[in-house]
Amino acid sequence: MAKATKRFGQALSAAAMLAIAATVPARAETFTAEYVVTIFGITIARTSFTSTLDANSYAVDGTISSSGLGAVFDDTKGVVHTSGSLKKSEPQPTTHMLDYTSGKKKQRTTVRFENGQVVATENVPPPKPRRHGWVPVEAGDLTGVVDPLTATLVRANSLDEVCNRTVHIYDGELRADLTLTYAGKAPAVVGDFKGEGVTCTIRFKPISGYRKGSKTMDYLSAGHDMRVTFARMGETQFFVPLRGQVESRIGTVYFRVGKIS
């Protein structure tokens, strides 16, 4: 469950960064965002993030922790940091780091980027020897990619343009594609936000850095229900996730904005 917690924590981190990075101020400003994760109506994780933005760059520092029933089965705590530049309002990561503890296991992953290409990956401790069926990450897989936090920051002229795109992500081990497809528009009220939202279905496709025959990878790539609702923040061209759901092998996991300040 630790790997699943890592992946999900990164996705939540991305959502939180988006909620606070919707504007690009001329001078540095600091924001805080909180998310809640539930399954079967029970809270299993919470996140809190503090981010600093200016006209040319972004950075986010946050904490991720299992909560409630989730802490009983998987006591996970971690910190995350992502920073990068805003070129023509498009985010380009330079550094992504995730450091977490799950039970007795500790893991730290650092990825460095230059112009959309991965130039260094460090995992401490290093990965164990790969078993039969492992799909290795090739050099060509690491061009035109972003980290999971940056991946969900969407720039578009309108709600109609948000969903039709494919994002190439790399988290330090897994390289995957996320394809967003338009599902519909409706008023959205989540946490402190009230406005119109657009919902995208998400199709997951592992590319490399995983084991063929993995039940988790097979399940996620089989087209089970994954969706996220985006909304425009203020008068900017940035659209951010307000809520989402991922159908897992044990049930549907939901996340939502709890508070933005």
Short mmCIF file of C-alpha atoms in Angstrom, two decimals:
data_model
loop_
_atom_site.label_atom_id
_atom_site.label_comp_id
_atom_site.label_asym_id
_atom_site.label_seq_id
_atom_site.Cartn_x
_atom_site.Cartn_y
_atom_site.Cartn_z
CA MET A 1 0.00 0.00 0.00
CA ALA A 2 2.98 2.30 0.45
CA LYS A 3 3.48 2.65 -3.33
CA ALA A 4 -0.19 3.48 -3.80
CA THR A 5 0.08 6.07 -1.03
CA LYS A 6 3.11 7.61 -2.73
CA ARG A 7 1.36 7.90 -6.10
CA PHE A 8 -1.86 9.23 -4.58
CA GLY A 9 0.01 11.66 -2.36
CA GLN A 10 1.76 13.10 -5.42
CA ALA A 11 -1.56 13.53 -7.20
CA LEU A 12 -3.00 15.34 -4.19
CA SER A 13 0.07 17.52 -4.01
CA ALA A 14 -0.50 18.50 -7.60
CA ALA A 15 -4.10 19.40 -6.95
CA ALA A 16 -3.15 21.52 -3.97
CA MET A 17 -0.48 23.35 -5.92
CA LEU A 18 -3.02 24.15 -8.62
CA ALA A 19 -5.51 25.55 -6.19
CA ILE A 20 -2.98 28.05 -4.93
CA ALA A 21 -1.09 28.68 -8.16
CA ALA A 22 -3.98 29.92 -10.24
CA THR A 23 -2.73 33.48 -10.38
CA VAL A 24 0.73 34.63 -11.37
CA PRO A 25 1.48 37.72 -9.25
CA ALA A 26 4.09 40.30 -10.17
CA ARG A 27 5.67 39.97 -6.73
CA ALA A 28 6.12 36.90 -4.57
CA GLU A 29 3.02 35.81 -2.66
CA THR A 30 2.34 32.89 -0.32
CA PHE A 31 -0.79 30.71 -0.22
CA THR A 32 -2.05 27.71 1.73
CA ALA A 33 -4.36 24.89 0.58
CA GLU A 34 -5.84 21.83 2.27
CA TYR A 35 -7.29 18.65 0.73
CA VAL A 36 -9.25 15.76 2.21
CA VAL A 37 -9.17 12.16 0.88
CA THR A 38 -11.98 9.69 1.59
CA ILE A 39 -13.10 6.17 0.78
CA PHE A 40 -16.52 4.77 1.74
CA GLY A 41 -17.15 8.22 3.26
CA ILE A 42 -14.27 7.77 5.71
CA THR A 43 -11.32 10.16 5.79
CA ILE A 44 -8.06 8.33 5.07
CA ALA A 45 -5.62 11.19 4.34
CA ARG A 46 -5.13 14.94 4.64
CA THR A 47 -2.69 17.32 3.01
CA SER A 48 -1.52 20.86 3.72
CA PHE A 49 0.62 22.99 1.41
CA THR A 50 2.36 26.35 1.45
CA SER A 51 3.40 27.79 -1.89
CA THR A 52 5.21 30.85 -3.16
CA LEU A 53 4.61 32.30 -6.62
CA ASP A 54 5.89 35.21 -8.64
CA ALA A 55 5.73 36.22 -12.29
CA ASN A 56 8.50 33.85 -13.38
CA SER A 57 8.52 30.89 -11.02
CA TYR A 58 6.54 28.67 -8.67
CA ALA A 59 7.39 26.55 -5.63
CA VAL A 60 5.32 24.41 -3.30
CA ASP A 61 6.19 22.76 0.02
CA GLY A 62 3.67 20.45 1.62
CA THR A 63 2.91 17.64 4.00
CA ILE A 64 0.98 14.45 3.29
CA SER A 65 -0.30 12.13 5.99
CA SER A 66 -2.68 9.24 6.39
CA SER A 67 -5.55 10.14 8.70
CA GLY A 68 -8.40 8.46 10.55
CA LEU A 69 -8.93 4.86 9.46
CA GLY A 70 -6.13 5.22 6.93
CA ALA A 71 -3.60 5.76 9.70
CA VAL A 72 -4.64 2.47 11.32
CA PHE A 73 -3.77 0.39 8.26
CA ASP A 74 -1.00 2.49 6.70
CA ASP A 75 0.72 5.09 8.88
CA THR A 76 2.27 7.27 6.20
CA LYS A 77 3.77 10.74 6.58
CA GLY A 78 5.69 12.69 4.00
CA VAL A 79 6.88 16.02 2.67
CA VAL A 80 6.91 17.16 -0.93
CA HIS A 81 8.65 19.98 -2.78
CA THR A 82 8.34 21.07 -6.38
CA SER A 83 9.77 24.18 -8.02
CA GLY A 84 10.05 25.45 -11.55
CA SER A 85 9.64 28.32 -13.97
CA LEU A 86 6.64 29.85 -15.71
CA LYS A 87 7.52 30.28 -19.37
CA LYS A 88 4.70 31.89 -21.38
CA SER A 89 2.55 31.00 -18.35
CA GLU A 90 3.31 27.31 -18.85
CA PRO A 91 4.90 25.63 -15.79
CA GLN A 92 8.18 23.84 -16.38
CA PRO A 93 9.58 21.93 -13.37
CA THR A 94 13.21 22.08 -12.38
CA THR A 95 13.11 20.01 -9.17
CA HIS A 96 10.64 17.53 -7.71
CA MET A 97 11.23 15.81 -4.36
CA LEU A 98 9.14 13.43 -2.28
CA ASP A 99 10.34 12.20 1.12
CA TYR A 100 8.03 9.88 3.04
CA THR A 101 7.85 7.22 5.73
CA SER A 102 5.34 4.39 5.61
CA GLY A 103 5.53 2.20 8.70
CA LYS A 104 9.20 1.21 8.94
CA LYS A 105 9.91 2.02 5.30
CA LYS A 106 11.59 5.31 4.37
CA GLN A 107 11.93 6.58 0.82
CA ARG A 108 13.27 9.76 -0.76
CA THR A 109 12.95 10.50 -4.47
CA THR A 110 14.45 13.52 -6.24
CA VAL A 111 14.00 14.31 -9.93
CA ARG A 112 15.70 17.18 -11.76
CA PHE A 113 14.50 18.62 -15.07
CA GLU A 114 15.84 20.93 -17.76
CA ASN A 115 13.50 22.22 -20.48
CA GLY A 116 11.03 19.38 -20.06
CA GLN A 117 13.66 16.65 -19.97
CA VAL A 118 14.74 14.60 -16.97
CA VAL A 119 18.46 15.05 -16.34
CA ALA A 120 18.81 13.21 -13.01
CA THR A 121 16.85 10.82 -10.79
CA GLU A 122 17.88 9.76 -7.29
CA ASN A 123 16.07 7.20 -5.13
CA VAL A 124 17.25 6.59 -1.55
CA PRO A 125 17.38 3.74 -0.84
CA PRO A 126 17.86 2.62 -4.46
CA PRO A 127 15.26 0.30 -6.00
CA LYS A 128 15.58 -3.43 -5.34
CA PRO A 129 16.61 -5.70 -8.23
CA ARG A 130 13.77 -5.83 -10.73
CA ARG A 131 11.79 -8.99 -11.14
CA HIS A 132 10.86 -10.76 -14.39
CA GLY A 133 8.61 -8.66 -16.61
CA TRP A 134 9.96 -5.27 -15.56
CA VAL A 135 9.66 -2.57 -18.26
CA PRO A 136 12.74 -0.34 -17.88
CA VAL A 137 12.63 3.42 -18.39
CA GLU A 138 14.47 4.33 -21.58
CA ALA A 139 16.15 7.66 -22.30
CA GLY A 140 13.51 8.49 -24.91
CA ASP A 141 10.78 8.15 -22.28
CA LEU A 142 12.16 11.09 -20.31
CA THR A 143 11.75 13.84 -22.90
CA GLY A 144 8.72 16.15 -22.82
CA VAL A 145 7.66 15.09 -19.33
CA VAL A 146 6.65 16.79 -16.08
CA ASP A 147 6.37 15.65 -12.48
CA PRO A 148 2.94 14.66 -11.07
CA LEU A 149 2.50 17.98 -9.26
CA THR A 150 3.06 20.09 -12.34
CA ALA A 151 1.09 17.70 -14.55
CA THR A 152 -2.35 18.87 -13.51
CA LEU A 153 -1.80 22.61 -13.95
CA VAL A 154 -3.94 23.29 -17.02
CA ARG A 155 -3.71 26.46 -19.10
CA ALA A 156 -6.62 27.03 -21.50
CA ASN A 157 -8.75 29.81 -22.95
CA SER A 158 -12.05 28.29 -21.84
CA LEU A 159 -13.65 25.30 -20.11
CA ASP A 160 -14.07 23.66 -23.52
CA GLU A 161 -10.29 23.44 -23.98
CA VAL A 162 -9.38 21.95 -20.61
CA CYS A 163 -9.96 18.25 -21.15
CA ASN A 164 -8.69 17.32 -24.59
CA ARG A 165 -5.03 16.67 -23.86
CA THR A 166 -2.51 13.99 -22.93
CA VAL A 167 0.01 14.63 -20.16
CA HIS A 168 3.32 12.75 -19.93
CA ILE A 169 4.39 12.25 -16.32
CA TYR A 170 7.41 10.83 -14.51
CA ASP A 171 7.63 10.45 -10.73
CA GLY A 172 11.14 9.07 -10.37
CA GLU A 173 10.18 5.50 -11.16
CA LEU A 174 6.97 5.29 -13.18
CA ARG A 175 6.59 6.88 -16.60
CA ALA A 176 2.94 7.10 -17.67
CA ASP A 177 0.50 9.00 -19.88
CA LEU A 178 -2.74 10.53 -18.63
CA THR A 179 -5.30 11.28 -21.35
CA LEU A 180 -8.10 13.69 -20.40
CA THR A 181 -11.42 13.55 -22.28
CA TYR A 182 -14.38 15.91 -21.98
CA ALA A 183 -17.29 14.53 -19.92
CA GLY A 184 -19.49 17.57 -19.22
CA LYS A 185 -19.96 20.98 -17.60
CA ALA A 186 -21.95 21.88 -14.50
CA PRO A 187 -21.95 24.35 -11.59
CA ALA A 188 -19.28 23.44 -9.05
CA VAL A 189 -19.32 24.16 -5.33
CA VAL A 190 -16.34 22.73 -3.47
CA GLY A 191 -14.92 24.17 -0.27
CA ASP A 192 -14.57 27.93 -0.68
CA PHE A 193 -15.15 27.82 -4.45
CA LYS A 194 -18.41 28.51 -6.30
CA GLY A 195 -18.49 28.65 -10.10
CA GLU A 196 -18.79 26.58 -13.25
CA GLY A 197 -16.70 23.46 -13.64
CA VAL A 198 -15.80 21.00 -16.35
CA THR A 199 -15.35 17.30 -15.68
CA CYS A 200 -12.76 15.22 -17.54
CA THR A 201 -12.50 11.46 -17.58
CA ILE A 202 -8.92 10.24 -17.26
CA ARG A 203 -7.35 7.30 -19.05
CA PHE A 204 -4.15 5.92 -17.53
CA LYS A 205 -1.47 4.24 -19.66
CA PRO A 206 1.79 3.00 -18.13
CA ILE A 207 4.77 3.46 -20.44
CA SER A 208 7.76 2.20 -18.45
CA GLY A 209 9.06 1.82 -14.92
CA TYR A 210 6.55 -0.88 -13.97
CA ARG A 211 6.16 -4.66 -14.00
CA LYS A 212 4.07 -6.29 -16.70
CA GLY A 213 1.30 -8.28 -15.09
CA SER A 214 1.04 -5.95 -12.08
CA LYS A 215 -2.55 -6.14 -10.86
CA THR A 216 -2.54 -2.46 -9.93
CA MET A 217 -1.23 -1.32 -13.33
CA ASP A 218 -3.60 -3.64 -15.18
CA TYR A 219 -6.57 -2.39 -13.17
CA LEU A 220 -5.78 1.30 -13.61
CA SER A 221 -5.17 0.95 -17.35
CA ALA A 222 -8.34 -1.10 -17.95
CA GLY A 223 -10.52 2.01 -18.19
CA HIS A 224 -12.10 2.02 -14.73
CA ASP A 225 -13.73 5.26 -13.65
CA MET A 226 -11.26 8.09 -13.03
CA ARG A 227 -12.39 11.70 -13.31
CA VAL A 228 -11.56 15.17 -12.12
CA THR A 229 -13.50 18.45 -12.09
CA PHE A 230 -11.66 21.64 -13.04
CA ALA A 231 -12.65 25.30 -12.72
CA ARG A 232 -11.16 28.61 -13.78
CA MET A 233 -9.46 30.51 -10.99
CA GLY A 234 -10.34 34.20 -11.12
CA GLU A 235 -9.77 35.87 -14.49
CA THR A 236 -6.64 33.87 -15.33
CA GLN A 237 -6.16 31.16 -17.96
CA PHE A 238 -5.34 28.58 -15.30
CA PHE A 239 -7.82 25.81 -14.51
CA VAL A 240 -7.45 23.77 -11.34
CA PRO A 241 -8.92 20.53 -9.93
CA LEU A 242 -11.53 21.02 -7.24
CA ARG A 243 -12.48 17.41 -6.73
CA GLY A 244 -11.83 14.01 -8.22
CA GLN A 245 -12.35 10.28 -7.91
CA VAL A 246 -10.36 7.18 -8.73
CA GLU A 247 -11.90 3.72 -8.80
CA SER A 248 -9.47 1.36 -7.08
CA ARG A 249 -9.50 -2.39 -6.48
CA ILE A 250 -10.90 -1.85 -2.97
CA GLY A 251 -13.33 0.99 -3.67
CA THR A 252 -13.63 4.50 -5.06
CA VAL A 253 -11.22 7.05 -3.59
CA TYR A 254 -12.40 10.69 -3.56
CA PHE A 255 -10.47 13.90 -2.99
CA ARG A 256 -11.82 17.42 -2.59
CA VAL A 257 -10.71 20.90 -1.64
CA GLY A 258 -11.31 21.48 2.04
CA LYS A 259 -9.93 25.00 2.42
CA ILE A 260 -7.99 27.60 0.45
CA SER A 261 -6.52 30.69 2.09
#
